[in-house]
Short mmCIF file of C-alpha atoms in Angstrom, two decimals:
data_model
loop_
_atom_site.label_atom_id
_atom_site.label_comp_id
_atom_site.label_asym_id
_atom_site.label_seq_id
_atom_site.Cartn_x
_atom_site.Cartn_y
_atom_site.Cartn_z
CA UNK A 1 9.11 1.71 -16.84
CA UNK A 2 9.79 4.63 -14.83
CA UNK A 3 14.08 5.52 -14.50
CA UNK A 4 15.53 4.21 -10.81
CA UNK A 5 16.61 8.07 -10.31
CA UNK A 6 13.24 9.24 -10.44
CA UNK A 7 11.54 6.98 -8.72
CA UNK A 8 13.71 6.42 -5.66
CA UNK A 9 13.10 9.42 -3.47
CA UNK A 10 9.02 7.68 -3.69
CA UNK A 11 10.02 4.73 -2.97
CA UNK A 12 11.95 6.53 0.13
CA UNK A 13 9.07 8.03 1.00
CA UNK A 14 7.38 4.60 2.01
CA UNK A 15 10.76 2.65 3.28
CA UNK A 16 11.93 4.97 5.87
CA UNK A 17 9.25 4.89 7.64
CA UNK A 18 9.53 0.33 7.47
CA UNK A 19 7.86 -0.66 4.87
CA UNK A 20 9.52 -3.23 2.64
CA UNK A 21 9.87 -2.60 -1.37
CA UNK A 22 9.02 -6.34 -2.83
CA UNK A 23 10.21 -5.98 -6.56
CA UNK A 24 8.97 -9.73 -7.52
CA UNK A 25 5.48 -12.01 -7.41
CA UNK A 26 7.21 -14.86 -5.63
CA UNK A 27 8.01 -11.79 -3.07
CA UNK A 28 4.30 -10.63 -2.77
CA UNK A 29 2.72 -14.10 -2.67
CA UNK A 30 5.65 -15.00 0.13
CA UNK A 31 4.51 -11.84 2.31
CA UNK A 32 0.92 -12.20 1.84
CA UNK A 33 0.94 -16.17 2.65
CA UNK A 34 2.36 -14.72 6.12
CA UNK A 35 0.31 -14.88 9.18
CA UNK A 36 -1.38 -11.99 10.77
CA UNK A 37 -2.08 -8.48 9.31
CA UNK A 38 -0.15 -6.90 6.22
CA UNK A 39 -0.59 -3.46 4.63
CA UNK A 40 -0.24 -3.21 0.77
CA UNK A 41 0.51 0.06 -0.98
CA UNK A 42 0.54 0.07 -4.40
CA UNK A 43 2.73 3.20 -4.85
CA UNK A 44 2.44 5.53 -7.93
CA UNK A 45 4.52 8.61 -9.91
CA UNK A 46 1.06 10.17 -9.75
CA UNK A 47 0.66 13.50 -7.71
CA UNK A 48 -2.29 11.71 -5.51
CA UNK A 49 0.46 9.23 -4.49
CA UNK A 50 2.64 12.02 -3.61
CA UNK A 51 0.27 14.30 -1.71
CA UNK A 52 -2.09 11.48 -0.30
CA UNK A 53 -1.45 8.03 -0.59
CA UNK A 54 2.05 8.15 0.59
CA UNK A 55 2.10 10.43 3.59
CA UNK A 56 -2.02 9.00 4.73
CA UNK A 57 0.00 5.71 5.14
CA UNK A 58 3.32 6.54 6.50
CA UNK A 59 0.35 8.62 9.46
CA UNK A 60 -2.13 5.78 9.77
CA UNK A 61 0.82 3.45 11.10
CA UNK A 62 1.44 5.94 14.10
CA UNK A 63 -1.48 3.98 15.84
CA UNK A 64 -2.01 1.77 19.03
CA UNK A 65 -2.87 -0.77 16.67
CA UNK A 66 -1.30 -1.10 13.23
CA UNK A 67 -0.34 -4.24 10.52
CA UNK A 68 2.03 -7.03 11.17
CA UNK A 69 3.96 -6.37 8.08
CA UNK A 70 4.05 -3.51 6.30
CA UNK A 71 4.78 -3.90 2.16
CA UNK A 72 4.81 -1.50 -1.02
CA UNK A 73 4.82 -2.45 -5.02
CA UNK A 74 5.75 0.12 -7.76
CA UNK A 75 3.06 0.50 -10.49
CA UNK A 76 5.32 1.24 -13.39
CA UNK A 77 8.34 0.12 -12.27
CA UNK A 78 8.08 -3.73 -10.58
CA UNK A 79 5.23 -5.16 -13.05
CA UNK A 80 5.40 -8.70 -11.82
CA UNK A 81 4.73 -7.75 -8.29
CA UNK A 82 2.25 -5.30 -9.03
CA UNK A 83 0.60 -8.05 -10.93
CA UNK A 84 0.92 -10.41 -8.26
CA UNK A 85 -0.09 -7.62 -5.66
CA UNK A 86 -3.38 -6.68 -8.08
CA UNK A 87 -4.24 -10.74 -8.12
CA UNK A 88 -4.56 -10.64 -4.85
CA UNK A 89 -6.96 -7.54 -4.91
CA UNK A 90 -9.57 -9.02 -6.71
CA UNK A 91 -12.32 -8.52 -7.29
CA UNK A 92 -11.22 -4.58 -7.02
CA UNK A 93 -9.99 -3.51 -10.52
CA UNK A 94 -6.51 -2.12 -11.29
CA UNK A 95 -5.44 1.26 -9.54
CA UNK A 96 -2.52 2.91 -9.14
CA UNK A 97 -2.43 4.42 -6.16
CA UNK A 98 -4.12 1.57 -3.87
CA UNK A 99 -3.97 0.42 -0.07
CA UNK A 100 -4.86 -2.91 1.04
CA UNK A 101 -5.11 -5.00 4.28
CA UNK A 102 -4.66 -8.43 4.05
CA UNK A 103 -5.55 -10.29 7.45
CA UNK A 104 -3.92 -13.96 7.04
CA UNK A 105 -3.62 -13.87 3.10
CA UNK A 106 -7.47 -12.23 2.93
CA UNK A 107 -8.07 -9.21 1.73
CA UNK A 108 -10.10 -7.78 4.36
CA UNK A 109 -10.13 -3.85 3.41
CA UNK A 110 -9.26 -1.66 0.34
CA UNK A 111 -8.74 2.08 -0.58
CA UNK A 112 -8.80 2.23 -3.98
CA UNK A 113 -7.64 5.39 -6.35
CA UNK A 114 -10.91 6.95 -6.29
CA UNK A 115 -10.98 7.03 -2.45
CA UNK A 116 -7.45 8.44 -2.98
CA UNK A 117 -7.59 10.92 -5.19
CA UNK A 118 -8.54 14.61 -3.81
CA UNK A 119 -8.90 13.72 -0.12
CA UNK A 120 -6.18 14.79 1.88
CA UNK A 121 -3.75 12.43 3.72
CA UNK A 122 -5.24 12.67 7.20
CA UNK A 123 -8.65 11.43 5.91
CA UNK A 124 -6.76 8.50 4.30
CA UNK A 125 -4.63 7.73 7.55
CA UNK A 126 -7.91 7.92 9.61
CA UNK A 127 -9.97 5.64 7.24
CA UNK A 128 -6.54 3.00 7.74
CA UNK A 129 -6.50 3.35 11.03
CA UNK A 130 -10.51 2.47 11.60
CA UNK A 131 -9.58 -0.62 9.32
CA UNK A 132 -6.44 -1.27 11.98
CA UNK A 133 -8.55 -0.74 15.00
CA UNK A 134 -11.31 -3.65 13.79
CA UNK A 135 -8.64 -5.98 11.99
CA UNK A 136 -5.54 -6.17 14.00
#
């Protein structure tokens, strides 16, 4: 488990721009049982977090059309919802960073690490915000 200290400014990163930090499984199973579109991010200590994930998601909500809810988990730090979050993910393996959309409790698009990882935060907003534009 990473220290509070360290990991606040990333967590910062995601909630000033509205998304909401759910620290429990009862938390994530509560927002994804909600109705209409949500946005998972599975936030990370890991550089591709910091230099993709992060900002291509805090971009791809500056759109026409966007999720109902947005919602973040903290591999490392918040392992039940993480675990609740990953359950929900199937059949996608484990990976830390990760973006879902959930469309009424369905998992209906995913950007896993690999599609993450060395492609630079625009891409990632753009791909969301194709996802947004057919979804919501």
């Amino acid at each position: 488990m990473y220290p509070a200290e360290l990991v606040k400014p990333m967590r910062e990163d995601l909630t000033k721009v509205g998304f909401e930090e759910l620290h429990t499984a009862e938390a994530v199973d509560a927002a994804l049982a909600k109705e209409g579109t949500t946005l998972v991010v599975v936030n990370s200590v890991c550089g591709c977090a910091a230099a993709n994930a992060r900002p291509g998601a805090s971009m791809s909500i500056q759109n026409d059309k966007k999720p109902d809810h947005l919602v973040t988990v903290f591999a490392g730090v918040d392992k039940d919802a993480v675990d609740a979050a990953r359950g929900h993910m199937i059949p996608f393996p484990p990976s830390s960073p990760s973006i879902a959309l959930f469309k009424d409790g369905e998992l209906v698009h995913m950007l896993e690490r690999h599609h993450i990882e060395g492609r630079p935060a625009e891409m990632i907003a753009d791909n969301l915000k194709d996802a947004y534009n057919q979804v919501c």
